[in-house]
Coordinates of C-alpha atoms and ligand atoms in Angstrom, one line a residue:
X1 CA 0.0 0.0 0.0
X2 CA 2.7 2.7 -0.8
X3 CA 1.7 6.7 0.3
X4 CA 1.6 8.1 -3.5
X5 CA 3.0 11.5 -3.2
X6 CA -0.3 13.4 -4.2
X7 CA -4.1 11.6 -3.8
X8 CA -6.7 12.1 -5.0
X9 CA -9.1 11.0 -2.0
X10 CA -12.7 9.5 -3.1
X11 CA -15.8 8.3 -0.8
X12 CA -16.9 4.6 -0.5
X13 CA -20.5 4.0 -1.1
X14 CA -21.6 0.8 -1.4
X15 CA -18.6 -1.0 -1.6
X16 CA -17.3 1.1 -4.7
X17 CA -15.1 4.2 -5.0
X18 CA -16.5 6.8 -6.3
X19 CA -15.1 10.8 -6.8
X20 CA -18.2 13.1 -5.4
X21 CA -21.3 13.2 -7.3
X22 CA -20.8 17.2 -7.7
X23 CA -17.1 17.1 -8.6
X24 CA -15.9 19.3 -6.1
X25 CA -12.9 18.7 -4.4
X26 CA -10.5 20.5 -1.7
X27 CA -6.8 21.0 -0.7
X28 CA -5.5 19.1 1.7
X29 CA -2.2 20.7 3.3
X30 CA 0.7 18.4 4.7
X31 CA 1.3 20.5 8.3
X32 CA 4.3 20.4 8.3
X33 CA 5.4 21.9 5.1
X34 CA 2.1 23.8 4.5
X35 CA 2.4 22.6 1.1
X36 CA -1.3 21.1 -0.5
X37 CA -0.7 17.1 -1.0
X38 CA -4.0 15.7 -1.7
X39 CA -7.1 16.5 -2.9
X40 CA -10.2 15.6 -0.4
X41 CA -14.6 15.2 -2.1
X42 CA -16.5 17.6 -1.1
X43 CA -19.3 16.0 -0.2
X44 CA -22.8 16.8 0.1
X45 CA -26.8 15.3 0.2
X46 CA -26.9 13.8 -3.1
X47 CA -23.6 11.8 -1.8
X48 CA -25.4 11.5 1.2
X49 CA -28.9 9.6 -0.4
X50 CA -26.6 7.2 -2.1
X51 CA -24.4 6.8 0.7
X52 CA -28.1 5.7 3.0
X53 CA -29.6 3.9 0.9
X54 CA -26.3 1.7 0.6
X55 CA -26.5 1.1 4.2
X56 CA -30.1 0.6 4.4
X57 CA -30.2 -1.6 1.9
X58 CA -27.1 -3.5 3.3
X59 CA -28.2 -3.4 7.2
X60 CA -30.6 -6.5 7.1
X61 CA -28.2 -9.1 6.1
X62 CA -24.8 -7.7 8.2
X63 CA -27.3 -7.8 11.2
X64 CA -28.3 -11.1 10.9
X65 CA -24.5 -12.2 10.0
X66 CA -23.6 -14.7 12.7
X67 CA -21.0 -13.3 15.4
X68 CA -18.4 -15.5 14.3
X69 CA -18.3 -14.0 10.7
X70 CA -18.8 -10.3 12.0
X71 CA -15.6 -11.0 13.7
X72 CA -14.0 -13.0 11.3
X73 CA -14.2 -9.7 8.8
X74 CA -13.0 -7.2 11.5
X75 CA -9.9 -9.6 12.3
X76 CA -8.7 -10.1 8.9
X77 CA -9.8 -5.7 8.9
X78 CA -7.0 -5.6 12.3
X79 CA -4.7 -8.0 10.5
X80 CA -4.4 -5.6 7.6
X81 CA -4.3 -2.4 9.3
X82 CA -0.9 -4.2 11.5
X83 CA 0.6 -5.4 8.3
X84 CA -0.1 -1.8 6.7
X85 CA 1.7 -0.1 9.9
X86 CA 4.1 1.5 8.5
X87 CA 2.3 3.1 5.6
X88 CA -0.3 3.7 7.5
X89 CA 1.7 6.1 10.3
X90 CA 3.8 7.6 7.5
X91 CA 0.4 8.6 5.4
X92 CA -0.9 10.0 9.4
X93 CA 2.1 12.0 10.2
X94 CA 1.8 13.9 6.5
X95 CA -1.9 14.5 6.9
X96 CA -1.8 15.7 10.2
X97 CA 1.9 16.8 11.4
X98 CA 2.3 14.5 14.7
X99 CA 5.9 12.5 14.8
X100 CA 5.9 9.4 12.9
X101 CA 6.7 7.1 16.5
X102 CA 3.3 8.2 17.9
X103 CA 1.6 7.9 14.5
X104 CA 2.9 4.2 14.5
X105 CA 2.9 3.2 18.3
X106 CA -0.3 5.0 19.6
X107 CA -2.8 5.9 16.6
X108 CA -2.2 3.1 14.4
X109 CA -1.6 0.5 16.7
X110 CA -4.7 1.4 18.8
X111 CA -6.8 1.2 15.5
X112 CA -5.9 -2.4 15.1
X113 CA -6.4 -2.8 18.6
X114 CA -9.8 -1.5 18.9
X115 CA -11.3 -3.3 15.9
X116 CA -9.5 -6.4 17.4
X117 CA -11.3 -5.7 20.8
X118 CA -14.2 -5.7 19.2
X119 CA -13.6 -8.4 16.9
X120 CA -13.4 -10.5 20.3
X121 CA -16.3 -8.5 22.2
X122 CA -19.2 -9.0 19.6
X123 CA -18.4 -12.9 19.9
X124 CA -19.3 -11.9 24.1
X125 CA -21.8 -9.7 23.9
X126 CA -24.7 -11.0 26.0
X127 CA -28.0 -9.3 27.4
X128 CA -29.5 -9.8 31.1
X129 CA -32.2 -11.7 32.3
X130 CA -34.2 -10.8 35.7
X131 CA -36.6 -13.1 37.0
X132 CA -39.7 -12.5 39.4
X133 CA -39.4 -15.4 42.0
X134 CA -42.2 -17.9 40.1
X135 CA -43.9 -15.4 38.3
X136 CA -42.5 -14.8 35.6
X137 CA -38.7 -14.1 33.5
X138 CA -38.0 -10.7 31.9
X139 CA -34.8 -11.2 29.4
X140 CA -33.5 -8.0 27.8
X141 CA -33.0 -8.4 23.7
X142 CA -30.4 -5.7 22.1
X143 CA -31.2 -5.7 18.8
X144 CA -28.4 -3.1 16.1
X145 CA -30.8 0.1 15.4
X146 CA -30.0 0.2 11.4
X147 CA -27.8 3.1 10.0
X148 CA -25.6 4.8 12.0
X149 CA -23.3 7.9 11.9
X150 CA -19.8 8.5 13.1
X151 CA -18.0 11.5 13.0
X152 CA -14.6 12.0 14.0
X153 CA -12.1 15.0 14.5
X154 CA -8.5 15.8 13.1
X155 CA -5.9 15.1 16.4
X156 CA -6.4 11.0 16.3
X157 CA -7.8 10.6 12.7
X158 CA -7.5 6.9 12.2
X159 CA -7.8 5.9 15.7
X160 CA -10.9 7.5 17.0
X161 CA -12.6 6.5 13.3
X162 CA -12.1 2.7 14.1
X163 CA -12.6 3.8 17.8
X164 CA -16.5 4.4 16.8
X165 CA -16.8 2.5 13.6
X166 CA -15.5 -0.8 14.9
X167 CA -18.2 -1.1 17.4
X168 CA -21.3 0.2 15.7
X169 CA -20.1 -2.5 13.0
X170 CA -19.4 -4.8 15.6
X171 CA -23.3 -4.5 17.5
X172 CA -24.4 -5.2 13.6
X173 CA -25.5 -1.9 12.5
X174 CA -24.4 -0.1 9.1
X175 CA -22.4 2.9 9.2
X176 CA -21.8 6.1 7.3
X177 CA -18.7 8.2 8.8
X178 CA -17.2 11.2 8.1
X179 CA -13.9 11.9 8.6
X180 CA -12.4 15.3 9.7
X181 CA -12.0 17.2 6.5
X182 CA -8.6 18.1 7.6
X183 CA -7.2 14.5 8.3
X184 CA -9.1 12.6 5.6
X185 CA -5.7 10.3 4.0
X186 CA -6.1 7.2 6.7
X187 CA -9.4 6.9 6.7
X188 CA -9.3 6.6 3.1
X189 CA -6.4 4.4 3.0
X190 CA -8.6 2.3 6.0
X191 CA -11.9 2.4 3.8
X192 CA -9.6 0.4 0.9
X193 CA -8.5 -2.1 3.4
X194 CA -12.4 -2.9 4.5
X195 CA -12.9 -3.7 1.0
X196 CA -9.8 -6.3 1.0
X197 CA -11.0 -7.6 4.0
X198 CA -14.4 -8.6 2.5
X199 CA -16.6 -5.7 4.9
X200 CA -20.3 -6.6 2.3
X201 CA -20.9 -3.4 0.3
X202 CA -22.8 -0.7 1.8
X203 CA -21.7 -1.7 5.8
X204 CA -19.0 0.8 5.9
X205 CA -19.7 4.2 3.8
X206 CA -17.1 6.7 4.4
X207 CA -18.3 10.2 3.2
X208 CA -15.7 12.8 3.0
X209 CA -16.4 16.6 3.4
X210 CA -16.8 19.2 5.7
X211 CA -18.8 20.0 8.8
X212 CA -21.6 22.2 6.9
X213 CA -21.6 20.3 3.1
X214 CA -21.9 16.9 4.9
X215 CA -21.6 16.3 8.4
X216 CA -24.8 18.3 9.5
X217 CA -26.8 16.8 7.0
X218 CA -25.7 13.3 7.8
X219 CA -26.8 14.0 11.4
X220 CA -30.4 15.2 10.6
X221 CA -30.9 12.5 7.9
X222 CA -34.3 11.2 9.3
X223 CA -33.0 7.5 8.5
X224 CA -30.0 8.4 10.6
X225 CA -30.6 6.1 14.2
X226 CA -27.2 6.9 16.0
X227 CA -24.8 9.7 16.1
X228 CA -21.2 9.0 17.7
X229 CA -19.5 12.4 18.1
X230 CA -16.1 12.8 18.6
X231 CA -15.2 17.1 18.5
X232 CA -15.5 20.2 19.4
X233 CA -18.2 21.2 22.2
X234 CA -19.9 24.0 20.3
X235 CA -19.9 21.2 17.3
X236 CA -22.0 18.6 19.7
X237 CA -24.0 21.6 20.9
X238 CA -25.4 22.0 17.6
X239 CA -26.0 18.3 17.1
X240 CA -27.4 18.0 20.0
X241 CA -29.9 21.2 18.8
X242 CA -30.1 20.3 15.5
X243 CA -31.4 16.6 16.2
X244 CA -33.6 17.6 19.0
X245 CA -37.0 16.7 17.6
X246 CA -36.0 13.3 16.2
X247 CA -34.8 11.0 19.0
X248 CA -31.9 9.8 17.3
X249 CA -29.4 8.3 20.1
X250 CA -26.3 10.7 20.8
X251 CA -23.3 9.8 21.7
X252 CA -21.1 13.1 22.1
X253 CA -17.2 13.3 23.1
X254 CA -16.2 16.9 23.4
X255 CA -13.3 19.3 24.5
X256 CA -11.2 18.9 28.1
X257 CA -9.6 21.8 29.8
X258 CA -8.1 19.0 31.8
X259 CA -6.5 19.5 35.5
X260 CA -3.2 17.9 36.4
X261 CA -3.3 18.1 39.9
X262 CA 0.6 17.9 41.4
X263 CA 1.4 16.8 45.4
X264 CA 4.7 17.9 47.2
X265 CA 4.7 14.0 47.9
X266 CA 4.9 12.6 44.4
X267 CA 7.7 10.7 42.5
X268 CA 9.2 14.2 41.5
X269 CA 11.8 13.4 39.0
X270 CA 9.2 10.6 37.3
X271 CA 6.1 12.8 37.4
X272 CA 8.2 15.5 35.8
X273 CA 8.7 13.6 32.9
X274 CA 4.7 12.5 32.6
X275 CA 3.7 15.8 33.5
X276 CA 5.6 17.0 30.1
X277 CA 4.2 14.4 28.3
X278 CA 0.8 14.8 29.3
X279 CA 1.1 18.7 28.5
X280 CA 2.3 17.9 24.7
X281 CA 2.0 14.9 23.2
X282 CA 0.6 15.4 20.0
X283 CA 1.4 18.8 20.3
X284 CA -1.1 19.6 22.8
X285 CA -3.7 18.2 20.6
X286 CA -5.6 15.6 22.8
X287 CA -8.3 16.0 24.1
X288 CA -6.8 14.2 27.3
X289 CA -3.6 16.3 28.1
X290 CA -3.7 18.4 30.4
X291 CA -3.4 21.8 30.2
X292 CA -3.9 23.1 33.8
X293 CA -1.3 21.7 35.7
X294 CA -1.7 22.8 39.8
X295 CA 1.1 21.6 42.0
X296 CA 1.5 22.3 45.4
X297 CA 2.9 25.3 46.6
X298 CA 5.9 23.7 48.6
X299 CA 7.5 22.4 45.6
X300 CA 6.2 24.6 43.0
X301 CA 9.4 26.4 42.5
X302 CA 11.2 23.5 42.2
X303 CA 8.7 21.3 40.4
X304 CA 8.1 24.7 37.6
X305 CA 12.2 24.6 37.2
X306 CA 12.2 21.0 36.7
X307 CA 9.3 21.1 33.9
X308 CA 10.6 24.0 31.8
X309 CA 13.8 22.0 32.0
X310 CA 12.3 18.7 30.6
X311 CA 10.1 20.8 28.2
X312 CA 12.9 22.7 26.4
X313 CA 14.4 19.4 26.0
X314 CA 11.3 18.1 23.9
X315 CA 12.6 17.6 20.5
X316 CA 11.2 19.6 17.8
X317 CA 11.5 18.7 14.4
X318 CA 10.1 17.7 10.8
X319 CA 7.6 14.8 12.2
X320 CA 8.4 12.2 9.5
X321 CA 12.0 12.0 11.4
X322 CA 12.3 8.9 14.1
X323 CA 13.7 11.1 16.8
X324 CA 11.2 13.9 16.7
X325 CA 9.0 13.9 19.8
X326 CA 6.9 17.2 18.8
X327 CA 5.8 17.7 15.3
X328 CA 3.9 20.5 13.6
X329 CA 0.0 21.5 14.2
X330 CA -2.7 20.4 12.3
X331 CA -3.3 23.5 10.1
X332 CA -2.4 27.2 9.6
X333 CA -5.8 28.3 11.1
X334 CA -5.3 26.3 14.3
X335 CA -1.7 27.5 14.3
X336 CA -3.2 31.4 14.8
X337 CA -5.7 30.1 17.4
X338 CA -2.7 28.9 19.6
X339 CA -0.8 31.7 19.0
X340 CA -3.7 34.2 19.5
X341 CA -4.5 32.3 23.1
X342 CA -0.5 33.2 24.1
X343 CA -1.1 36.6 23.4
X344 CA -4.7 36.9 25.6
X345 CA -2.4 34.8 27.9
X346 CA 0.0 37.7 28.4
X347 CA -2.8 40.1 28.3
X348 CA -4.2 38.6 31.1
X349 CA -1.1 39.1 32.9
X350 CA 0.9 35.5 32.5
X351 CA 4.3 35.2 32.3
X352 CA 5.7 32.5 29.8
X353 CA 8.3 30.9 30.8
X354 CA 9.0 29.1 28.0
X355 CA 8.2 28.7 24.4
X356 CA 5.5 31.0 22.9
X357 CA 6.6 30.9 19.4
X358 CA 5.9 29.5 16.1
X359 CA 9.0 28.5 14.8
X360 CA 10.4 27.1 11.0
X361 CA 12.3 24.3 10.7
X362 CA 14.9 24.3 8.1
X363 CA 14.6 22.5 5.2
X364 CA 11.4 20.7 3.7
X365 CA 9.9 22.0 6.8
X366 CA 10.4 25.6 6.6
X367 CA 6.7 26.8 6.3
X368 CA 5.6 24.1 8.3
X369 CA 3.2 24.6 11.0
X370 CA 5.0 24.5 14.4
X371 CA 4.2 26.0 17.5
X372 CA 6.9 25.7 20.6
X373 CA 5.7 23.8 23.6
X374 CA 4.4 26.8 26.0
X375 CA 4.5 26.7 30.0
X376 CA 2.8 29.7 31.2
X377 CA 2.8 31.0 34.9
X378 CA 0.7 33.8 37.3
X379 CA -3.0 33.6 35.7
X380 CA -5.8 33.4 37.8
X381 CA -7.6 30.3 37.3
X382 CA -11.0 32.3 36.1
X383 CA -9.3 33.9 33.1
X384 CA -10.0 32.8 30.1
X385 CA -6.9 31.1 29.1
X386 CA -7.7 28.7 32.0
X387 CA -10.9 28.2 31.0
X388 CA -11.2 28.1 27.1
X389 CA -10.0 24.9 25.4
X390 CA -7.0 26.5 23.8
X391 CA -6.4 22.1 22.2
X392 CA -2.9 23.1 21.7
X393 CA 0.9 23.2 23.7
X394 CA 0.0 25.7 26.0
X395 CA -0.5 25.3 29.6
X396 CA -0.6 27.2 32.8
X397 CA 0.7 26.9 36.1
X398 CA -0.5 27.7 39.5
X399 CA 0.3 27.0 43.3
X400 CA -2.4 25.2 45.5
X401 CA -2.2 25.0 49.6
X402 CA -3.9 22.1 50.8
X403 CA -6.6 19.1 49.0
X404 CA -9.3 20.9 49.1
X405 CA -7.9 23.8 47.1
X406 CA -6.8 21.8 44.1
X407 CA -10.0 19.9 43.9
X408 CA -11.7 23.0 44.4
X409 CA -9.3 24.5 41.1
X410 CA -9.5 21.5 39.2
X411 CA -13.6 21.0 39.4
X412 CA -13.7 24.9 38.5
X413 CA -13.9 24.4 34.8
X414 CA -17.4 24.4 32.4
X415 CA -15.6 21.0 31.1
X416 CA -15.0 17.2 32.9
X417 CA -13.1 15.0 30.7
X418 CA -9.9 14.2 32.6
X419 CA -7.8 14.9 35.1
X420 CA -4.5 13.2 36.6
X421 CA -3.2 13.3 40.2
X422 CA 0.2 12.5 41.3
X423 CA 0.6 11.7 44.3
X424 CA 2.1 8.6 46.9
X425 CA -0.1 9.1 49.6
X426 CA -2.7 6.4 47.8
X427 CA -5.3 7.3 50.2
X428 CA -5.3 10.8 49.4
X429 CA -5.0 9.8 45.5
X430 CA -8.9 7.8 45.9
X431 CA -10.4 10.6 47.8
X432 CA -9.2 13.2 45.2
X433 CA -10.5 10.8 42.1
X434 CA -13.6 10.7 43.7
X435 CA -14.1 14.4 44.4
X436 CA -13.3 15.6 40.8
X437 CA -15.9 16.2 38.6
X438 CA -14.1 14.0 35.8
X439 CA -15.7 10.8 33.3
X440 CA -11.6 9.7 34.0
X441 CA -9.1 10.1 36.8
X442 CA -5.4 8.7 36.0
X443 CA -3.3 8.5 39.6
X444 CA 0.3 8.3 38.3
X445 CA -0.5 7.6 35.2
X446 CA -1.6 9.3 31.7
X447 CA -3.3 7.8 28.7
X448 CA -2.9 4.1 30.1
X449 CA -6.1 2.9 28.3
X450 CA -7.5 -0.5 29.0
X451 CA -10.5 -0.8 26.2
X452 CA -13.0 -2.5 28.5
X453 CA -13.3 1.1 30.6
X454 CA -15.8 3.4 29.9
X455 CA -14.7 6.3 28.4
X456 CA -16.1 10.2 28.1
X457 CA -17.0 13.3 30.0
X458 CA -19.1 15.0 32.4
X459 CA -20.7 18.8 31.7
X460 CA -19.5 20.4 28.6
X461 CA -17.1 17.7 27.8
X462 CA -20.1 15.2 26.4
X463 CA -22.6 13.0 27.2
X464 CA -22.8 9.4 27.3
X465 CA -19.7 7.0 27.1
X466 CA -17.7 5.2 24.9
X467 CA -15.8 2.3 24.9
X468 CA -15.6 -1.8 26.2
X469 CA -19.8 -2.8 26.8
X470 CA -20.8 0.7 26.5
X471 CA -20.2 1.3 22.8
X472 CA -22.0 -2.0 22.5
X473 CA -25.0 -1.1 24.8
X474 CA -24.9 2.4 23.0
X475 CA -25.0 0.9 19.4
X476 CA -27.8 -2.0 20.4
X477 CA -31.8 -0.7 21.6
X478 CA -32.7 -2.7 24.6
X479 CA -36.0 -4.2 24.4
X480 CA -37.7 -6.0 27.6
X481 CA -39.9 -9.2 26.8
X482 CA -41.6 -10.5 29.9
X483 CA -43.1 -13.8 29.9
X484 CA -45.3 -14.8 32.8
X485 CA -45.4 -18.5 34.1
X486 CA -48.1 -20.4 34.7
X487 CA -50.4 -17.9 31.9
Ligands
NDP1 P1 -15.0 19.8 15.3 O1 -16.1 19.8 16.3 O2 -14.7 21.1 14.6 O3 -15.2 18.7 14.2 C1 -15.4 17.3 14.5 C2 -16.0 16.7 13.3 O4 -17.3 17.2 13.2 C3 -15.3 16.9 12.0 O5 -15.4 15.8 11.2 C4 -16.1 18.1 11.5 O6 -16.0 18.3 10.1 C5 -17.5 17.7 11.9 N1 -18.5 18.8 12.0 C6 -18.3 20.1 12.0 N2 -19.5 20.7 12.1 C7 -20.5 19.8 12.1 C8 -21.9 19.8 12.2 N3 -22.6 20.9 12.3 N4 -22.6 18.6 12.2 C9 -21.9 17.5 12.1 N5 -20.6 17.4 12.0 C10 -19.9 18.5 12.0 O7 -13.7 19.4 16.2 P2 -12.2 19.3 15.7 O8 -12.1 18.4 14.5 O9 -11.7 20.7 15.6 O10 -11.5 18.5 16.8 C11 -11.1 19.1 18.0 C12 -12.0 18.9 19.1 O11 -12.3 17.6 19.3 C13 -11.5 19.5 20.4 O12 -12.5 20.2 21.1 C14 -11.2 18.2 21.2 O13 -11.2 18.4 22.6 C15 -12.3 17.3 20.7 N6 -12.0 15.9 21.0 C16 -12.6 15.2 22.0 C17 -12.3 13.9 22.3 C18 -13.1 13.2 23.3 O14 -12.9 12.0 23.3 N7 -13.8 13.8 24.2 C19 -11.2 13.3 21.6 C20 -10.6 14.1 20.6 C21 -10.9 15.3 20.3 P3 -14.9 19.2 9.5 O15 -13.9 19.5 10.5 O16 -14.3 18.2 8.5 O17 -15.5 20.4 8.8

């Protein structure tokens, strides 16, 4: 499967390949040499009709496919995405800038893995039963609702695409996804391999376009069941409104502002190091790192020396090199975005300590898209900075006093997706995880993922959860039967 040096991108609607029905196409930039690459569809509603009535048509048969051949196709689907590794991360890293050892070790291996998982869980998958004493036996069926939408964002293209498609497949629905219009090259590459690994035509139909020409209306397509929403929360906001008068299920993952919560007690030279990572991986760009890191005050000197230390020893670089560790940002207008946050952060009175520049790269990479990783100290935790989803490497750093403080910092945020507490006092570490107002709480740990967990966010990070039984449950409609004994 070699990465041709410019694609033409095209949709998959019933198991063909096919350019959009309109013609129209757009750039697609390579980050980190702002240079157009590819050339993505355009999508819209005519795509769309075609694209549903592909999947309707398909549905009856994939959800009556025995479990055993469900899972047979998403294996051989796994198989092909682990022998396609290394095309697969190099063809990530162009599209969206991250270095090409996270692109192969977390996004593309956690693709395989989740349609594996899923692969294994469908073959599982049981419902409950509850019985009255002799009166009678209610059993819980979980039938697949039909045709399904996922949508995905730009900072973990291929991984959170299988990371919804895999299951909805799995519970025996069809699917039409849309890719973010700014990462679109893996899925692409991934909707080719479900074709070699005998997915029937129309289960999988991968529309590309934007947010307005094709995502909206794929959401408010009355034959449209399920929506699982990985992005922005304004985005799932107007989902959410948009879809509000017809009962579709909604499964919505949306933006962290996520606390990192530091005790004077912790492994300091080892949490310095995680503390870093969690910050930037990705450039900032997860929607798990955290970006409000509060350590206590009688180490915070020490513990802010340490960090900007590790940080300026993050290495920068073109990401399709093996030794970068922090690539470029995912596009020019989210470059300004970061940069524009750095300047409200001084305006609001922080100090940066380090970073706060885009910088160019020499060579190929000159007018790439890269952004230093940005530590940022004396803000008041109700600014904005520390309360807008800046989805970037920038993060602040305050002082707490005692427990209740930092819980009382960390749950003072209109997001709850995740928080992390490093600490050795373990007792302390279970009374703070259950205080926060987080879906996920990592003590000593970030972005250790075990895929039977449920996964999402309270308030304005989403609603619902993802992941392990719960992406099952959420992709099946439970329907009681009881029988009475003795009728
Ligand atoms: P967006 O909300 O802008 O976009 C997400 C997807 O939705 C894209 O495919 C986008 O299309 C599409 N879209 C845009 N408008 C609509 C609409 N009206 N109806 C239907 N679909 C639409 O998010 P980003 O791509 O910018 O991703 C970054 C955000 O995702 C951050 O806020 C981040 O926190 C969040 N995120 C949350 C995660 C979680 O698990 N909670 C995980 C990862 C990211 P297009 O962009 O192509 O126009």
């Amino acid at each position: 499967m070699p990465v041709a040096p410019f694609k033409t991108i095209q949709n998959l609607i019933n198991g063909q390949f096919q350019a959009p029905i309109d013609g129209h196409y757009m750039d697609n930039y390579e980050p980190a040499t702002g240079q157009v690459y590819a050339l993505t569809p355009e999508s819209n509603e005519r795509d769309l009709q075609q694209a549903v009535a592909a999947a309707e048509q398909a549905f009856p048969a994939w959800a009556n496919t025995a479990a055993e051949d469900k899972a047979k196709v998403l294996h051989r689907l796994a198989d092909l995405i682990e022998s396609n590794q290394d095309d697969l991360a190099k063809a990530e890293t162009i599209d969206n800038g991250k270095p090409i050892t996270l692109a192969k070790n977390v996004d593309i291996y956690r693709a395989a893995a989740n349609i594996r998982f899923f692969a294994n869980a469908l073959t599982q998958f049981s419902s409950e039963s509850h019985a009255m004493e002799d009166v009678a036996i209610n059993y819980t069926l979980r039938d697949p609702l039909g045709v399904v939408a996922c949508i995905s964002p730009w900072n973990l293209p291929l991984y959170l695409f299988t990371w919804k498609i895999a299951p909805a497949l799995a519970a025996g629905n069809t699917v039409i996804a849309k890719p973010s219009e700014i990462t679109p090259m893996t899925a692409y590459l991934f909707s080719e391999l479900c074709v070699e690994a005998g997915l029937p035509a129309g289960v999988l139909n991968v529309l590309h376009g934007t947010g307005p020409s094709i995502g909206a209306p794929l959401t408010t397509h009355p034959k449209i069941k399920a929506i699982s929403f990985t992005g922005g929360s304004s985005t799932g906001t107007a989902i959410k409104l948009a879809t509000a008068n017809q009962h579709k299920k909604l499964s919505l993952e949306l933006g962290g502002k996520n606390p990192t919560l530091v005790f004077a007690d912790c492994d300091f030279d080892r949490t310095v190091e995680q503390v870093a990572r969690s910050a930037f991986a990705n450039q900032g760009q997860i929607c798990l790192c955290g970006s409000r890191i509060y350590i206590e005050r009688s180490i915070y000197k020490k513990f802010l020396h340490a960090l900007v230390k590790q940080v300026e020893q993050i290495k920068i670089g073109d990401p399709l090199l093996d030794d970068t560790q922090f690539g470029a940002l995912v596009s020019k207008s989210h470059m300004q975005k970061v940069l524009s946050y750095i300047t409200l952060a001084q305006q609001e009175g922080g100090q940066v300590l380090t970073g706060g520049q885009s910088i160019s790269i020499a060579g190929r990479c000159k007018d790439g898209y890269f952004v230093q990783p940005t530590l940022i100290s004396g803000l008041d935790n109700r600014c904005r900075t520390n309360q807008e989803e800046i989805f970037g490497p920038v993060c602040t750093l305050q002082p707490f006093d005692h427990d209740d403080e930092a819980v009382s910092y960390a749950n003072d945020s209109a997001y709850g997706l995740a928080a992390s507490i490093w600490s050795q006092d373990i007792n302390r570490c279970h009374r703070i995880a259950k205080q926060l107002n987080t879906g996920i709480v990592w003590i000593n740990c970030w972005l250790l993922r075990d895929l039977r967990t449920p996964f999402g966010g309270m308030k304005a990070s989403g609603s619902g959860r993802e992941g392990g039984l719960e992406a099952l449950r959420f992709f099946t409609e439970p329907k009681n039967v009881c029988v009475q004994f003795n009728y």
